[in-house]
Amino acid sequence: MESLPNPAPPTGVDTSSREADPVSDGMDLVSRLEVIEAQPLSVRADAYGSIHDEFSARLDADVTGRASRS
């Protein structure tokens, strides 16, 4: 039986820096939110701000995974 050649790696969008499992990523977020909610009210705003900054950076990233210029 003849084996097939390995397909070439995909070109274009680099997904190596992205999460492979969106469900796992969502569960990580839930865990982080639970930790934040357990903190005193005076500390929560900074923690939520950090999550906001992280998500903003992800949304502002271009297709190559690098932050876009403003």
mmCIF file of N, CA and C in Angstrom:
data_model
loop_
_atom_site.group_PDB
_atom_site.id
_atom_site.type_symbol
_atom_site.label_atom_id
_atom_site.label_comp_id
_atom_site.label_asym_id
_atom_site.label_seq_id
_atom_site.Cartn_x
_atom_site.Cartn_y
_atom_site.Cartn_z
ATOM 1 N N MET A 1 0.842 -1.169 0.000
ATOM 2 C CA MET A 1 0.000 0.000 0.000
ATOM 3 C C MET A 1 0.888 1.233 0.000
ATOM 4 N N GLU A 2 0.603 2.130 -0.890
ATOM 5 C CA GLU A 2 1.402 3.341 -1.041
ATOM 6 C C GLU A 2 0.866 4.437 -0.131
ATOM 7 N N SER A 3 1.757 5.095 0.601
ATOM 8 C CA SER A 3 1.302 6.164 1.495
ATOM 9 C C SER A 3 1.184 7.474 0.731
ATOM 10 N N LEU A 4 0.240 8.279 1.162
ATOM 11 C CA LEU A 4 0.033 9.578 0.541
ATOM 12 C C LEU A 4 1.031 10.576 1.111
ATOM 13 N N PRO A 5 1.455 11.540 0.306
ATOM 14 C CA PRO A 5 2.383 12.550 0.825
ATOM 15 C C PRO A 5 1.682 13.435 1.856
ATOM 16 N N ASN A 6 2.480 13.954 2.777
ATOM 17 C CA ASN A 6 1.921 14.868 3.766
ATOM 18 C C ASN A 6 1.503 16.164 3.087
ATOM 19 N N PRO A 7 0.334 16.688 3.440
ATOM 20 C CA PRO A 7 -0.088 17.950 2.822
ATOM 21 C C PRO A 7 0.802 19.096 3.295
ATOM 22 N N ALA A 8 0.925 20.091 2.443
ATOM 23 C CA ALA A 8 1.723 21.272 2.795
ATOM 24 C C ALA A 8 1.027 22.030 3.916
ATOM 25 N N PRO A 9 1.800 22.669 4.776
ATOM 26 C CA PRO A 9 1.171 23.456 5.833
ATOM 27 C C PRO A 9 0.392 24.613 5.231
ATOM 28 N N PRO A 10 -0.689 25.025 5.871
ATOM 29 C CA PRO A 10 -1.487 26.122 5.328
ATOM 30 C C PRO A 10 -0.687 27.421 5.336
ATOM 31 N N THR A 11 -0.983 28.257 4.367
ATOM 32 C CA THR A 11 -0.321 29.558 4.297
ATOM 33 C C THR A 11 -1.339 30.639 4.603
ATOM 34 N N GLY A 12 -0.868 31.816 4.893
ATOM 35 C CA GLY A 12 -1.779 32.921 5.155
ATOM 36 C C GLY A 12 -1.859 33.249 6.625
ATOM 37 N N VAL A 13 -3.012 33.027 7.200
ATOM 38 C CA VAL A 13 -3.273 33.422 8.580
ATOM 39 C C VAL A 13 -2.489 32.559 9.549
ATOM 40 N N ASP A 14 -1.786 33.197 10.459
ATOM 41 C CA ASP A 14 -1.031 32.490 11.493
ATOM 42 C C ASP A 14 -1.928 32.319 12.708
ATOM 43 N N THR A 15 -2.305 31.080 12.998
ATOM 44 C CA THR A 15 -3.190 30.814 14.132
ATOM 45 C C THR A 15 -2.441 30.232 15.309
ATOM 46 N N SER A 16 -1.109 30.195 15.240
ATOM 47 C CA SER A 16 -0.343 29.556 16.308
ATOM 48 C C SER A 16 -0.488 30.270 17.645
ATOM 49 N N SER A 17 -0.763 31.574 17.632
ATOM 50 C CA SER A 17 -0.883 32.305 18.889
ATOM 51 C C SER A 17 -2.311 32.313 19.422
ATOM 52 N N ARG A 18 -3.231 31.771 18.669
ATOM 53 C CA ARG A 18 -4.623 31.751 19.099
ATOM 54 C C ARG A 18 -4.922 30.474 19.858
ATOM 55 N N GLU A 19 -5.945 30.528 20.670
ATOM 56 C CA GLU A 19 -6.364 29.354 21.430
ATOM 57 C C GLU A 19 -6.909 28.306 20.467
ATOM 58 N N ALA A 20 -6.516 27.065 20.640
ATOM 59 C CA ALA A 20 -6.986 25.984 19.788
ATOM 60 C C ALA A 20 -8.382 25.532 20.186
ATOM 61 N N ASP A 21 -8.764 25.738 21.423
ATOM 62 C CA ASP A 21 -10.040 25.255 21.924
ATOM 63 C C ASP A 21 -10.839 26.411 22.521
ATOM 64 N N PRO A 22 -11.807 26.963 21.764
ATOM 65 C CA PRO A 22 -12.579 28.090 22.275
ATOM 66 C C PRO A 22 -13.358 27.760 23.546
ATOM 67 N N VAL A 23 -13.783 26.516 23.705
ATOM 68 C CA VAL A 23 -14.509 26.128 24.918
ATOM 69 C C VAL A 23 -13.596 26.249 26.126
ATOM 70 N N SER A 24 -12.374 25.767 25.986
ATOM 71 C CA SER A 24 -11.403 25.870 27.071
ATOM 72 C C SER A 24 -11.113 27.331 27.388
ATOM 73 N N ASP A 25 -10.981 28.149 26.349
ATOM 74 C CA ASP A 25 -10.734 29.576 26.542
ATOM 75 C C ASP A 25 -11.897 30.217 27.291
ATOM 76 N N GLY A 26 -13.113 29.824 26.965
ATOM 77 C CA GLY A 26 -14.287 30.345 27.660
ATOM 78 C C GLY A 26 -14.330 29.919 29.112
ATOM 79 N N MET A 27 -13.923 28.681 29.379
ATOM 80 C CA MET A 27 -13.900 28.206 30.763
ATOM 81 C C MET A 27 -12.839 28.947 31.563
ATOM 82 N N ASP A 28 -11.709 29.265 30.915
ATOM 83 C CA ASP A 28 -10.677 30.057 31.584
ATOM 84 C C ASP A 28 -11.223 31.428 31.957
ATOM 85 N N LEU A 29 -11.999 32.023 31.069
ATOM 86 C CA LEU A 29 -12.602 33.326 31.353
ATOM 87 C C LEU A 29 -13.557 33.224 32.531
ATOM 88 N N VAL A 30 -14.383 32.189 32.546
ATOM 89 C CA VAL A 30 -15.316 31.998 33.656
ATOM 90 C C VAL A 30 -14.553 31.869 34.967
ATOM 91 N N SER A 31 -13.473 31.108 34.955
ATOM 92 C CA SER A 31 -12.657 30.955 36.165
ATOM 93 C C SER A 31 -12.088 32.292 36.613
ATOM 94 N N ARG A 32 -11.597 33.072 35.667
ATOM 95 C CA ARG A 32 -11.054 34.384 36.007
ATOM 96 C C ARG A 32 -12.130 35.296 36.585
ATOM 97 N N LEU A 33 -13.321 35.254 36.007
ATOM 98 C CA LEU A 33 -14.409 36.093 36.515
ATOM 99 C C LEU A 33 -14.827 35.672 37.919
ATOM 100 N N GLU A 34 -14.821 34.373 38.178
ATOM 101 C CA GLU A 34 -15.155 33.893 39.526
ATOM 102 C C GLU A 34 -14.137 34.391 40.549
ATOM 103 N N VAL A 35 -12.864 34.390 40.172
ATOM 104 C CA VAL A 35 -11.821 34.889 41.072
ATOM 105 C C VAL A 35 -12.028 36.382 41.329
ATOM 106 N N ILE A 36 -12.332 37.126 40.278
ATOM 107 C CA ILE A 36 -12.557 38.566 40.432
ATOM 108 C C ILE A 36 -13.741 38.827 41.352
ATOM 109 N N GLU A 37 -14.825 38.100 41.160
ATOM 110 C CA GLU A 37 -16.024 38.307 41.976
ATOM 111 C C GLU A 37 -15.778 38.003 43.447
ATOM 112 N N ALA A 38 -14.811 37.156 43.746
ATOM 113 C CA ALA A 38 -14.508 36.807 45.137
ATOM 114 C C ALA A 38 -13.652 37.873 45.822
ATOM 115 N N GLN A 39 -13.135 38.821 45.049
ATOM 116 C CA GLN A 39 -12.276 39.861 45.609
ATOM 117 C C GLN A 39 -13.115 40.999 46.185
ATOM 118 N N PRO A 40 -12.515 41.790 47.066
ATOM 119 C CA PRO A 40 -13.224 42.958 47.597
ATOM 120 C C PRO A 40 -13.594 43.923 46.465
ATOM 121 N N LEU A 41 -14.669 44.627 46.641
ATOM 122 C CA LEU A 41 -15.177 45.533 45.616
ATOM 123 C C LEU A 41 -14.121 46.530 45.142
ATOM 124 N N SER A 42 -13.301 47.005 46.043
ATOM 125 C CA SER A 42 -12.292 48.007 45.681
ATOM 126 C C SER A 42 -11.231 47.470 44.724
ATOM 127 N N VAL A 43 -11.092 46.161 44.622
ATOM 128 C CA VAL A 43 -10.070 45.545 43.766
ATOM 129 C C VAL A 43 -10.659 45.103 42.427
ATOM 130 N N ARG A 44 -11.958 44.906 42.374
ATOM 131 C CA ARG A 44 -12.600 44.352 41.172
ATOM 132 C C ARG A 44 -12.421 45.215 39.931
ATOM 133 N N ALA A 45 -12.532 46.527 40.073
ATOM 134 C CA ALA A 45 -12.457 47.400 38.899
ATOM 135 C C ALA A 45 -11.141 47.224 38.149
ATOM 136 N N ASP A 46 -10.040 47.169 38.863
ATOM 137 C CA ASP A 46 -8.741 46.975 38.208
ATOM 138 C C ASP A 46 -8.672 45.621 37.511
ATOM 139 N N ALA A 47 -9.215 44.595 38.139
ATOM 140 C CA ALA A 47 -9.189 43.255 37.550
ATOM 141 C C ALA A 47 -10.044 43.204 36.285
ATOM 142 N N TYR A 48 -11.245 43.810 36.343
ATOM 143 C CA TYR A 48 -12.084 43.859 35.142
ATOM 144 C C TYR A 48 -11.430 44.711 34.060
ATOM 145 N N GLY A 49 -10.733 45.761 34.463
ATOM 146 C CA GLY A 49 -10.010 46.592 33.502
ATOM 147 C C GLY A 49 -8.931 45.813 32.774
ATOM 148 N N SER A 50 -8.259 44.928 33.483
ATOM 149 C CA SER A 50 -7.225 44.090 32.860
ATOM 150 C C SER A 50 -7.826 43.166 31.809
ATOM 151 N N ILE A 51 -8.965 42.571 32.135
ATOM 152 C CA ILE A 51 -9.635 41.699 31.161
ATOM 153 C C ILE A 51 -10.077 42.520 29.954
ATOM 154 N N HIS A 52 -10.616 43.702 30.199
ATOM 155 C CA HIS A 52 -11.028 44.586 29.105
ATOM 156 C C HIS A 52 -9.850 44.909 28.194
ATOM 157 N N ASP A 53 -8.720 45.262 28.778
ATOM 158 C CA ASP A 53 -7.534 45.592 27.988
ATOM 159 C C ASP A 53 -7.067 44.400 27.153
ATOM 160 N N GLU A 54 -7.106 43.211 27.751
ATOM 161 C CA GLU A 54 -6.696 42.002 27.031
ATOM 162 C C GLU A 54 -7.611 41.737 25.835
ATOM 163 N N PHE A 55 -8.928 41.831 26.051
ATOM 164 C CA PHE A 55 -9.871 41.594 24.959
ATOM 165 C C PHE A 55 -9.770 42.679 23.889
ATOM 166 N N SER A 56 -9.552 43.922 24.299
ATOM 167 C CA SER A 56 -9.378 45.001 23.323
ATOM 168 C C SER A 56 -8.175 44.733 22.433
ATOM 169 N N ALA A 57 -7.082 44.280 23.038
ATOM 170 C CA ALA A 57 -5.879 43.966 22.266
ATOM 171 C C ALA A 57 -6.144 42.823 21.288
ATOM 172 N N ARG A 58 -6.898 41.826 21.716
ATOM 173 C CA ARG A 58 -7.227 40.708 20.817
ATOM 174 C C ARG A 58 -8.069 41.182 19.646
ATOM 175 N N LEU A 59 -9.054 42.029 19.933
ATOM 176 C CA LEU A 59 -9.929 42.513 18.872
ATOM 177 C C LEU A 59 -9.212 43.460 17.922
ATOM 178 N N ASP A 60 -8.248 44.209 18.430
ATOM 179 C CA ASP A 60 -7.511 45.158 17.609
ATOM 180 C C ASP A 60 -6.384 44.510 16.819
ATOM 181 N N ALA A 61 -6.077 43.263 17.114
ATOM 182 C CA ALA A 61 -4.983 42.576 16.421
ATOM 183 C C ALA A 61 -5.365 42.326 14.967
ATOM 184 N N ASP A 62 -4.377 42.443 14.087
ATOM 185 C CA ASP A 62 -4.656 42.151 12.689
ATOM 186 C C ASP A 62 -4.580 40.644 12.464
ATOM 187 N N VAL A 63 -4.760 40.200 11.250
ATOM 188 C CA VAL A 63 -4.823 38.767 10.962
ATOM 189 C C VAL A 63 -3.523 38.030 11.233
ATOM 190 N N THR A 64 -2.417 38.734 11.352
ATOM 191 C CA THR A 64 -1.154 38.060 11.638
ATOM 192 C C THR A 64 -0.923 37.911 13.124
ATOM 193 N N GLY A 65 -1.829 38.441 13.939
ATOM 194 C CA GLY A 65 -1.699 38.306 15.376
ATOM 195 C C GLY A 65 -0.948 39.440 16.036
ATOM 196 N N ARG A 66 -0.494 40.408 15.245
ATOM 197 C CA ARG A 66 0.207 41.562 15.810
ATOM 198 C C ARG A 66 -0.788 42.682 16.034
ATOM 199 N N ALA A 67 -0.591 43.446 17.071
ATOM 200 C CA ALA A 67 -1.477 44.571 17.354
ATOM 201 C C ALA A 67 -1.404 45.571 16.209
ATOM 202 N N SER A 68 -2.556 46.056 15.797
ATOM 203 C CA SER A 68 -2.583 47.027 14.713
ATOM 204 C C SER A 68 -2.231 48.410 15.238
ATOM 205 N N ARG A 69 -1.805 49.242 14.345
ATOM 206 C CA ARG A 69 -1.447 50.612 14.734
ATOM 207 C C ARG A 69 -2.699 51.464 14.758
ATOM 208 N N SER A 70 -2.787 52.356 15.695
ATOM 209 C CA SER A 70 -3.950 53.250 15.792
ATOM 210 C C SER A 70 -3.725 54.494 14.982
#
